[in-house]
Tab-separated table of C-alpha atoms in Angstrom:
chain	number	residue	atom	x	y	z
A	1	MET	CA	85.931	91.506	112.296
A	2	ALA	CA	89.788	89.567	111.885
A	3	GLU	CA	90.681	91.843	108.597
A	4	ALA	CA	92.586	94.855	108.687
A	5	GLY	CA	93.278	96.624	106.133
A	6	GLY	CA	95.985	98.693	104.207
A	7	GLN	CA	98.384	101.453	104.047
A	8	GLY	CA	98.544	104.123	101.758
A	9	GLY	CA	96.762	102.903	98.730
A	10	PRO	CA	98.243	99.403	97.143
A	11	SER	CA	96.801	98.756	93.919
A	12	LEU	CA	95.680	95.373	93.523
A	13	SER	CA	97.239	94.023	91.292
A	14	SER	CA	99.624	91.203	91.281
A	15	PRO	CA	103.110	91.741	92.369
A	16	GLY	CA	106.360	90.101	90.920
A	17	ALA	CA	107.240	90.226	94.653
A	18	PRO	CA	109.624	86.340	94.597
A	19	SER	CA	107.147	83.789	96.605
A	20	ASN	CA	105.887	80.225	95.435
A	21	SER	CA	102.900	79.945	94.195
A	22	SER	CA	100.436	76.680	92.759
A	23	SER	CA	97.366	76.357	90.386
A	24	ALA	CA	94.718	73.398	91.670
A	25	THR	CA	95.920	71.731	88.689
A	26	GLY	CA	99.703	71.069	89.756
A	27	ASN	CA	101.802	73.243	92.040
A	28	SER	CA	105.864	74.651	90.892
A	29	ALA	CA	108.390	75.360	93.485
A	30	ALA	CA	111.168	78.346	93.283
A	31	GLY	CA	114.472	76.518	94.373
A	32	ASP	CA	116.352	77.274	97.434
A	33	ALA	CA	119.174	79.827	97.650
A	34	GLN	CA	122.473	78.055	99.965
A	35	HIS	CA	121.381	79.397	103.046
A	36	ASN	CA	117.834	80.543	102.672
A	37	LEU	CA	115.523	79.035	104.709
A	38	THR	CA	113.787	75.768	102.606
A	39	ALA	CA	110.199	74.593	104.849
A	40	SER	CA	111.238	71.139	104.638
A	41	ASN	CA	109.301	70.678	107.641
A	42	LEU	CA	107.113	73.594	106.536
A	43	ASP	CA	103.366	72.400	108.543
A	44	ALA	CA	101.065	71.795	105.567
A	45	GLN	CA	100.329	68.765	103.747
A	46	ASP	CA	101.536	67.353	100.550
A	47	ASP	CA	99.007	67.324	97.695
A	48	ALA	CA	98.107	64.050	98.672
A	49	GLN	CA	96.887	63.965	101.568
A	50	ASP	CA	94.858	67.202	100.942
A	51	GLN	CA	93.131	65.509	98.283
A	52	THR	CA	91.443	63.196	100.268
A	53	SER	CA	90.591	65.429	103.247
A	54	ALA	CA	89.135	67.926	101.157
A	55	ARG	CA	86.456	64.777	99.845
A	56	ASP	CA	83.150	65.517	99.515
A	57	LEU	CA	82.830	65.944	103.191
A	58	SER	CA	80.302	67.798	105.210
A	59	PRO	CA	81.024	70.644	106.985
A	60	ASP	CA	81.027	68.714	109.969
A	61	ALA	CA	83.646	66.223	108.975
A	62	ARG	CA	85.506	68.894	107.492
A	63	ASN	CA	85.924	70.619	111.108
A	64	ARG	CA	85.752	67.151	113.235
A	65	ASP	CA	89.439	66.906	114.098
A	66	PRO	CA	91.634	69.152	112.402
A	67	THR	CA	95.006	67.706	114.666
A	68	THR	CA	94.499	64.289	112.697
A	69	LEU	CA	96.132	66.112	109.883
A	70	SER	CA	99.898	66.088	109.809
A	71	LEU	CA	101.464	68.666	111.545
A	72	SER	CA	104.658	68.126	109.385
A	73	ASP	CA	105.468	69.904	105.960
A	74	GLN	CA	105.767	66.717	102.567
A	75	SER	CA	105.820	70.426	100.941
A	76	HIS	CA	108.595	72.352	99.742
A	77	PHE	CA	108.960	76.253	99.190
A	78	SER	CA	111.334	79.266	99.441
A	79	THR	CA	110.662	81.432	102.071
A	80	GLY	CA	113.378	84.193	100.639
A	81	LEU	CA	114.996	84.659	104.534
A	82	SER	CA	117.933	83.683	105.542
A	83	VAL	CA	119.604	84.078	109.357
A	84	ASP	CA	120.959	87.597	110.056
A	85	ASP	CA	124.565	86.684	112.008
A	86	ASP	CA	125.323	90.117	112.828
A	87	SER	CA	124.994	90.171	116.674
A	88	ASP	CA	124.068	94.786	115.622
A	89	ALA	CA	121.850	93.757	113.627
A	90	ASP	CA	118.828	95.401	116.017
A	91	SER	CA	121.122	98.966	114.527
A	92	ALA	CA	119.300	97.797	111.237
A	93	LEU	CA	115.779	98.344	111.992
A	94	GLY	CA	116.168	102.283	111.395
A	95	ASP	CA	112.688	104.062	111.235
A	96	VAL	CA	111.667	100.469	111.677
A	97	GLU	CA	68.792	97.588	104.304
A	98	ALA	CA	65.609	94.402	105.246
A	99	GLN	CA	66.605	92.885	108.544
A	100	GLN	CA	67.287	90.148	107.319
A	101	SER	CA	70.880	89.030	107.206
A	102	THR	CA	72.081	92.454	107.199
A	103	GLN	CA	70.717	94.038	110.305
A	104	SER	CA	69.667	97.482	110.845
A	105	VAL	CA	72.256	99.726	113.018
A	106	ARG	CA	70.333	99.732	116.525
A	107	THR	CA	71.449	100.088	120.011
A	108	SER	CA	71.958	96.644	120.901
A	109	ILE	CA	74.472	96.521	118.590
A	110	TYR	CA	76.376	98.818	119.672
A	111	GLU	CA	76.467	96.299	122.845
A	112	TYR	CA	79.881	94.275	123.897
A	113	ILE	CA	80.232	92.041	126.439
A	114	GLU	CA	83.372	91.722	128.811
A	115	GLU	CA	85.481	89.045	129.970
A	116	HIS	CA	89.070	88.993	130.992
A	117	GLY	CA	89.295	92.098	130.699
A	118	ARG	CA	88.990	92.789	127.208
A	119	THR	CA	85.428	93.230	124.965
A	120	PHE	CA	83.797	91.378	122.687
A	121	HIS	CA	80.744	92.059	120.050
A	122	ARG	CA	77.321	90.553	121.158
A	123	TYR	CA	75.722	90.423	118.541
A	124	LYS	CA	76.178	86.438	117.602
A	125	GLN	CA	78.259	85.939	120.688
A	126	GLY	CA	81.137	84.230	121.032
A	127	LYS	CA	80.968	83.166	116.986
A	128	TYR	CA	84.569	85.146	116.479
A	129	TRP	CA	87.093	84.848	119.728
A	130	LEU	CA	88.929	88.135	119.363
A	131	PRO	CA	88.206	90.926	120.685
A	132	ASN	CA	87.107	94.529	119.061
A	133	ASP	CA	87.989	97.359	121.688
A	134	GLU	CA	90.284	99.767	120.828
A	135	MET	CA	93.827	97.651	122.350
A	136	GLU	CA	92.568	95.150	119.436
A	137	GLN	CA	91.702	97.505	116.857
A	138	GLU	CA	94.752	98.960	117.010
A	139	ARG	CA	96.419	95.488	116.755
A	140	LEU	CA	94.654	95.043	113.658
A	141	ASP	CA	96.133	97.948	112.082
A	142	LEU	CA	99.058	97.050	112.757
A	143	GLN	CA	98.725	93.468	111.415
A	144	HIS	CA	97.753	94.481	108.084
A	145	ALA	CA	100.329	96.480	107.844
A	146	VAL	CA	102.872	93.004	108.616
A	147	PHE	CA	100.120	92.044	104.599
A	148	THR	CA	100.965	94.706	103.040
A	149	ILE	CA	104.702	94.194	103.515
A	150	ARG	CA	104.550	91.616	102.631
A	151	LEU	CA	102.816	91.233	99.685
A	152	GLY	CA	104.970	93.830	98.695
A	153	GLY	CA	102.299	96.895	99.024
A	154	GLN	CA	99.303	95.420	97.112
A	155	LEU	CA	95.998	94.472	99.081
A	156	SER	CA	95.431	91.873	96.351
A	157	LEU	CA	97.385	89.041	94.583
A	158	ALA	CA	94.571	88.346	91.576
A	159	PRO	CA	94.150	89.410	88.395
A	160	LEU	CA	91.866	92.396	89.260
A	161	ASP	CA	91.102	94.794	86.427
A	162	SER	CA	90.123	97.857	87.631
A	163	PRO	CA	86.826	96.067	89.550
A	164	GLN	CA	83.409	98.228	90.137
A	165	SER	CA	82.443	96.557	93.122
A	166	VAL	CA	83.965	95.226	96.237
A	167	LEU	CA	83.171	93.086	99.131
A	168	ASP	CA	85.419	92.985	102.245
A	169	ILE	CA	83.944	89.993	104.339
A	170	GLY	CA	85.117	90.441	107.964
A	171	THR	CA	86.396	93.870	107.703
A	172	GLY	CA	87.193	94.376	111.048
A	173	THR	CA	88.789	98.036	111.790
A	174	GLY	CA	87.676	99.067	107.955
A	175	ILE	CA	90.868	100.152	106.583
A	176	TRP	CA	91.542	97.321	103.674
A	177	ALA	CA	88.441	98.864	102.556
A	178	ILE	CA	88.740	102.405	103.073
A	179	ASP	CA	92.324	101.989	101.259
A	180	CYS	CA	90.405	100.031	98.223
A	181	ALA	CA	88.152	102.475	98.120
A	182	VAL	CA	90.691	105.212	98.088
A	183	LYS	CA	92.972	102.969	95.269
A	184	HIS	CA	89.957	102.329	92.828
A	185	PRO	CA	87.254	105.345	93.208
A	186	ALA	CA	84.997	103.951	90.197
A	187	ALA	CA	84.661	101.068	92.621
A	188	GLN	CA	82.185	100.569	95.678
A	189	VAL	CA	83.588	99.045	98.109
A	190	LEU	CA	80.973	96.656	101.145
A	191	GLY	CA	82.913	95.832	104.486
A	192	THR	CA	81.173	93.193	105.975
A	193	ASP	CA	81.408	92.719	109.517
A	194	LEU	CA	80.102	90.993	113.502
A	195	SER	CA	81.070	94.344	115.237
A	196	PRO	CA	80.584	97.864	114.271
A	197	ILE	CA	84.078	99.502	115.297
A	198	GLN	CA	85.141	101.227	111.546
A	199	PRO	CA	85.565	104.599	110.965
A	200	GLU	CA	82.314	107.528	110.043
A	201	TYR	CA	84.212	109.045	108.105
A	202	VAL	CA	85.058	106.762	105.073
A	203	PRO	CA	85.119	107.694	101.088
A	204	PRO	CA	82.019	108.625	99.670
A	205	ASN	CA	82.460	104.947	97.663
A	206	CYS	CA	82.669	103.420	100.568
A	207	ARG	CA	79.756	101.728	103.384
A	208	PHE	CA	79.859	99.794	106.320
A	209	GLU	CA	76.901	96.312	107.135
A	210	ILE	CA	77.069	94.044	110.263
A	211	ASP	CA	76.284	90.661	108.603
A	212	ASP	CA	77.269	86.897	109.134
A	213	ALA	CA	79.148	85.922	106.179
A	214	GLU	CA	77.517	82.260	107.326
A	215	ASP	CA	73.345	83.680	106.811
A	216	GLU	CA	72.012	83.296	104.106
A	217	TRP	CA	73.516	86.089	101.634
A	218	LEU	CA	70.476	88.827	100.932
A	219	PHE	CA	73.317	91.436	98.458
A	220	SER	CA	71.253	93.115	96.201
A	221	GLU	CA	74.080	93.161	93.776
A	222	THR	CA	76.823	91.226	92.480
A	223	PHE	CA	80.255	91.701	92.996
A	224	ASP	CA	83.723	91.955	90.875
A	225	TYR	CA	86.301	90.544	93.967
A	226	VAL	CA	85.358	88.923	96.790
A	227	HIS	CA	88.045	89.227	99.624
A	228	LEU	CA	88.834	87.853	103.332
A	229	ARG	CA	91.506	87.533	105.350
A	230	MET	CA	92.550	85.982	108.579
A	231	MET	CA	88.945	84.096	109.322
A	232	PHE	CA	90.219	80.976	109.119
A	233	HIS	CA	89.175	80.540	112.123
A	234	CYS	CA	85.549	82.082	112.006
A	235	PHE	CA	83.899	79.791	110.082
A	236	LYS	CA	82.675	75.856	110.473
A	237	ASP	CA	81.566	75.875	106.785
A	238	HIS	CA	84.615	77.286	104.174
A	239	VAL	CA	83.100	75.255	100.895
A	240	GLY	CA	79.488	77.690	101.869
A	241	VAL	CA	80.763	80.901	102.118
A	242	MET	CA	82.806	80.139	99.228
A	243	ARG	CA	79.497	78.718	97.240
A	244	SER	CA	77.535	82.231	98.812
A	245	ALA	CA	80.609	84.130	97.285
A	246	LEU	CA	80.378	83.054	93.390
A	247	ALA	CA	76.415	82.810	93.582
A	248	HIS	CA	76.925	86.636	94.050
A	249	LEU	CA	80.311	87.049	92.050
A	250	ARG	CA	79.775	88.603	88.751
A	251	PRO	CA	81.512	86.085	85.707
A	252	GLY	CA	85.354	86.127	85.543
A	253	GLY	CA	85.404	87.663	89.414
A	254	TYR	CA	87.297	87.002	92.309
A	255	ILE	CA	87.244	85.669	95.250
A	256	GLU	CA	91.046	85.453	97.703
A	257	TRP	CA	91.036	84.490	101.281
A	258	GLN	CA	94.557	85.270	102.987
A	259	ASP	CA	95.498	83.883	106.265
A	260	TRP	CA	98.703	82.563	108.291
A	261	LEU	CA	98.381	78.954	109.233
A	262	CYS	CA	98.773	78.762	113.104
A	263	VAL	CA	101.086	76.332	112.997
A	264	LEU	CA	104.477	78.267	113.642
A	265	GLN	CA	108.048	76.440	112.100
A	266	SER	CA	111.593	77.109	111.643
A	267	SER	CA	113.599	75.896	109.001
A	268	ASP	CA	116.478	74.759	110.893
A	269	ASP	CA	115.973	73.022	115.083
A	270	SER	CA	115.329	76.118	116.672
A	271	ILE	CA	112.238	76.557	117.123
A	272	CYS	CA	112.171	72.678	118.454
A	273	GLY	CA	111.462	72.280	122.220
A	274	THR	CA	110.513	75.656	122.791
A	275	PRO	CA	107.094	77.228	124.108
A	276	LEU	CA	106.108	78.570	120.390
A	277	GLU	CA	106.569	74.475	119.393
A	278	LYS	CA	104.212	73.258	121.949
A	279	TRP	CA	101.470	77.168	121.180
A	280	SER	CA	101.417	75.623	118.027
A	281	ARG	CA	99.724	71.904	118.673
A	282	LEU	CA	97.830	72.826	122.415
A	283	TYR	CA	96.131	76.221	119.301
A	284	VAL	CA	95.419	74.025	116.953
A	285	GLU	CA	94.420	70.912	119.606
A	286	ALA	CA	91.845	74.361	121.793
A	287	GLY	CA	90.199	75.143	118.305
A	288	ASN	CA	89.416	71.551	117.312
A	289	ARG	CA	87.645	70.959	120.494
A	290	LEU	CA	85.259	74.392	119.733
A	291	GLY	CA	84.884	72.650	116.209
A	292	ARG	CA	86.557	75.582	114.024
A	293	ASN	CA	89.020	73.505	110.897
A	294	MET	CA	92.551	75.850	112.811
A	295	LEU	CA	94.482	74.031	109.969
A	296	ALA	CA	91.874	75.538	107.264
A	297	PRO	CA	94.254	77.308	105.118
A	298	ARG	CA	95.742	74.163	103.554
A	299	GLN	CA	92.552	73.143	102.301
A	300	TYR	CA	91.417	76.683	101.121
A	301	LYS	CA	92.491	75.271	97.278
A	302	HIS	CA	90.772	72.186	97.326
A	303	TRP	CA	87.750	73.499	98.597
A	304	MET	CA	87.822	76.518	96.286
A	305	ALA	CA	87.539	73.589	93.772
A	306	GLU	CA	84.683	71.722	95.199
A	307	ALA	CA	82.944	75.243	95.484
A	308	GLY	CA	82.837	75.547	91.540
A	309	PHE	CA	85.838	78.153	91.380
A	310	VAL	CA	88.293	77.561	88.420
A	311	ASP	CA	91.851	79.017	88.008
A	312	ILE	CA	92.743	78.500	91.249
A	313	VAL	CA	96.071	79.689	92.800
A	314	GLU	CA	97.459	78.859	95.696
A	315	ARG	CA	100.696	81.257	97.429
A	316	LYS	CA	102.714	81.056	100.698
A	317	LEU	CA	105.033	83.410	101.803
A	318	ALA	CA	106.720	83.477	104.678
A	319	VAL	CA	106.742	86.062	106.977
A	320	PRO	CA	109.281	85.822	109.880
A	321	GLY	CA	108.077	85.901	113.952
A	322	ASN	CA	110.791	88.642	114.810
A	323	PRO	CA	113.663	91.103	113.534
A	324	TRP	CA	116.124	87.649	113.021
A	325	ALA	CA	115.986	88.119	109.041
A	326	LYS	CA	118.395	89.175	107.378
A	327	GLY	CA	116.951	92.202	105.192
A	328	LYS	CA	115.879	96.028	106.573
A	329	ASP	CA	112.483	94.523	105.182
A	330	ASN	CA	112.294	91.020	106.540
A	331	LYS	CA	113.779	92.941	109.462
A	332	ARG	CA	111.052	95.737	109.418
A	333	MET	CA	108.063	92.540	109.068
A	334	GLY	CA	110.222	90.667	111.726
A	335	TYR	CA	109.430	93.785	114.712
A	336	LEU	CA	105.883	94.689	112.845
A	337	GLN	CA	104.971	90.979	113.613
A	338	MET	CA	106.799	90.545	116.606
A	339	THR	CA	104.518	93.142	117.883
A	340	ASN	CA	101.622	92.010	116.275
A	341	PHE	CA	101.745	88.524	117.921
A	342	LEU	CA	102.881	89.802	121.423
A	343	ASP	CA	100.146	92.647	121.354
A	344	GLY	CA	96.799	89.100	120.320
A	345	LEU	CA	98.417	86.472	122.204
A	346	HIS	CA	96.597	87.093	125.894
A	347	ALA	CA	93.738	87.834	124.107
A	348	ALA	CA	93.848	84.043	121.095
A	349	THR	CA	95.236	81.955	123.706
A	350	MET	CA	93.175	82.988	126.595
A	351	LYS	CA	89.736	82.267	125.352
A	352	LEU	CA	90.871	78.693	123.499
A	353	PHE	CA	92.215	77.751	126.125
A	354	THR	CA	90.226	78.388	129.104
A	355	LYS	CA	87.390	76.807	126.597
A	356	GLY	CA	88.684	74.258	124.563
A	357	LEU	CA	91.419	72.567	127.144
A	358	GLY	CA	90.062	73.609	130.398
A	359	TRP	CA	92.987	75.704	132.061
A	360	THR	CA	92.608	78.125	134.115
A	361	SER	CA	93.395	81.709	133.872
A	362	GLU	CA	96.216	81.119	136.075
A	363	ALA	CA	97.504	78.247	134.166
A	364	VAL	CA	97.174	80.003	130.410
A	365	GLU	CA	98.862	84.080	132.607
A	366	LEU	CA	102.196	81.468	133.573
A	367	PHE	CA	102.509	79.667	130.285
A	368	LEU	CA	102.218	83.201	128.431
A	369	VAL	CA	105.208	84.355	130.138
A	370	ASP	CA	107.378	81.841	128.638
A	371	MET	CA	105.710	82.684	125.135
A	372	ARG	CA	107.258	86.217	124.928
A	373	LYS	CA	110.309	85.328	125.819
A	374	ALA	CA	110.342	82.997	122.841
A	375	ILE	CA	108.462	85.627	120.070
A	376	LYS	CA	111.271	88.081	121.341
A	377	ASP	CA	114.261	85.793	120.944
A	378	PRO	CA	116.670	86.541	117.829
A	379	SER	CA	117.806	82.180	118.459
A	380	ILE	CA	114.571	80.506	117.755
A	381	HIS	CA	113.959	81.394	113.461
A	382	PHE	CA	110.491	80.867	113.258
A	383	TYR	CA	108.211	82.017	111.058
A	384	TRP	CA	104.557	82.482	110.011
A	385	THR	CA	103.649	80.883	106.636
A	386	THR	CA	101.436	83.306	104.566
A	387	TYR	CA	98.365	81.854	102.041
A	388	VAL	CA	97.420	83.477	99.583
A	389	VAL	CA	94.763	81.849	97.503
A	390	TYR	CA	92.794	82.956	95.245
A	391	GLY	CA	90.381	81.324	91.959
A	392	ARG	CA	88.038	82.043	89.631
A	393	LYS	CA	84.027	82.197	88.701
A	394	PRO	CA	83.752	80.767	85.186
């Protein structure tokens, strides 16, 4: 349910938006323009560290202790963001089918459980940490708007050519799948999720099913493209999911994984000592204690190679955490991402900190007061690193 789709049917072709990319056999970094944020302190491992941690690990070993992975960045990429020193900058925002893996639609599928005032999926209860209520559905659609802006209006960066069959894992509200179906009317688009929260009226070439991607895949069809977004915390065995995708892709088909790294960064020292820095560390620790690798996006490139994919490309893109960055598009993106973070903060933090760290709900509430202030503070030049990693089936 972590995925949400886009607006207005953007293309599946690769855009020319500025970014940093690397293949499984090498890396290239764009030069840093003067006054641009450079990610020398970006929270990502260097290639040697990635390769060591990705070697032939079992699912349990891959997720045993992600906090032992370095939180200091040893890679470099140009974020393309520069600080807006204009005190009146805010004014620039403007208009800113068998009952096996795939479940038949039954009454029990539509039952939810309630916790901390929010509703969660009952099917595979507890596997996905975030709610599925109306508030969360609205946030998911907002989240995709941010992705769409960051990807230059695209649904995907993989070099697809007229896909005929598309699978969207963790489809959430289904908006990405719907947009893909509208943009590619000749394609059959299938979205899967643990929660049946997708709309009833969809394009005729789009459908949804209840499914868990970590179960055995029993799809009768094969796909040209498999898409996953914001699923880093959803699986214990990411490579297993990748191998399932490989088995159900046609030769030459692509898998693409798009995720934000949950460790917030700034190129200057403005994030140091703030609640944002503390939240990042605690969020990773909490996920670790609950058996999830919160730093998984760093490993996607190597895991795809381990699963059998080739021509793997990794791109890293910066999303400003609030409207601190210069430029109308960056401000709009920053404002939307600030709203997205604020809207999802309570649900994401409350469950992990109480279950993973043993905090009381009262302690979490107090901490979130300071977090909300920090998220809205334009003097903290923080950003999220978007990992877009795709690979081809030989």
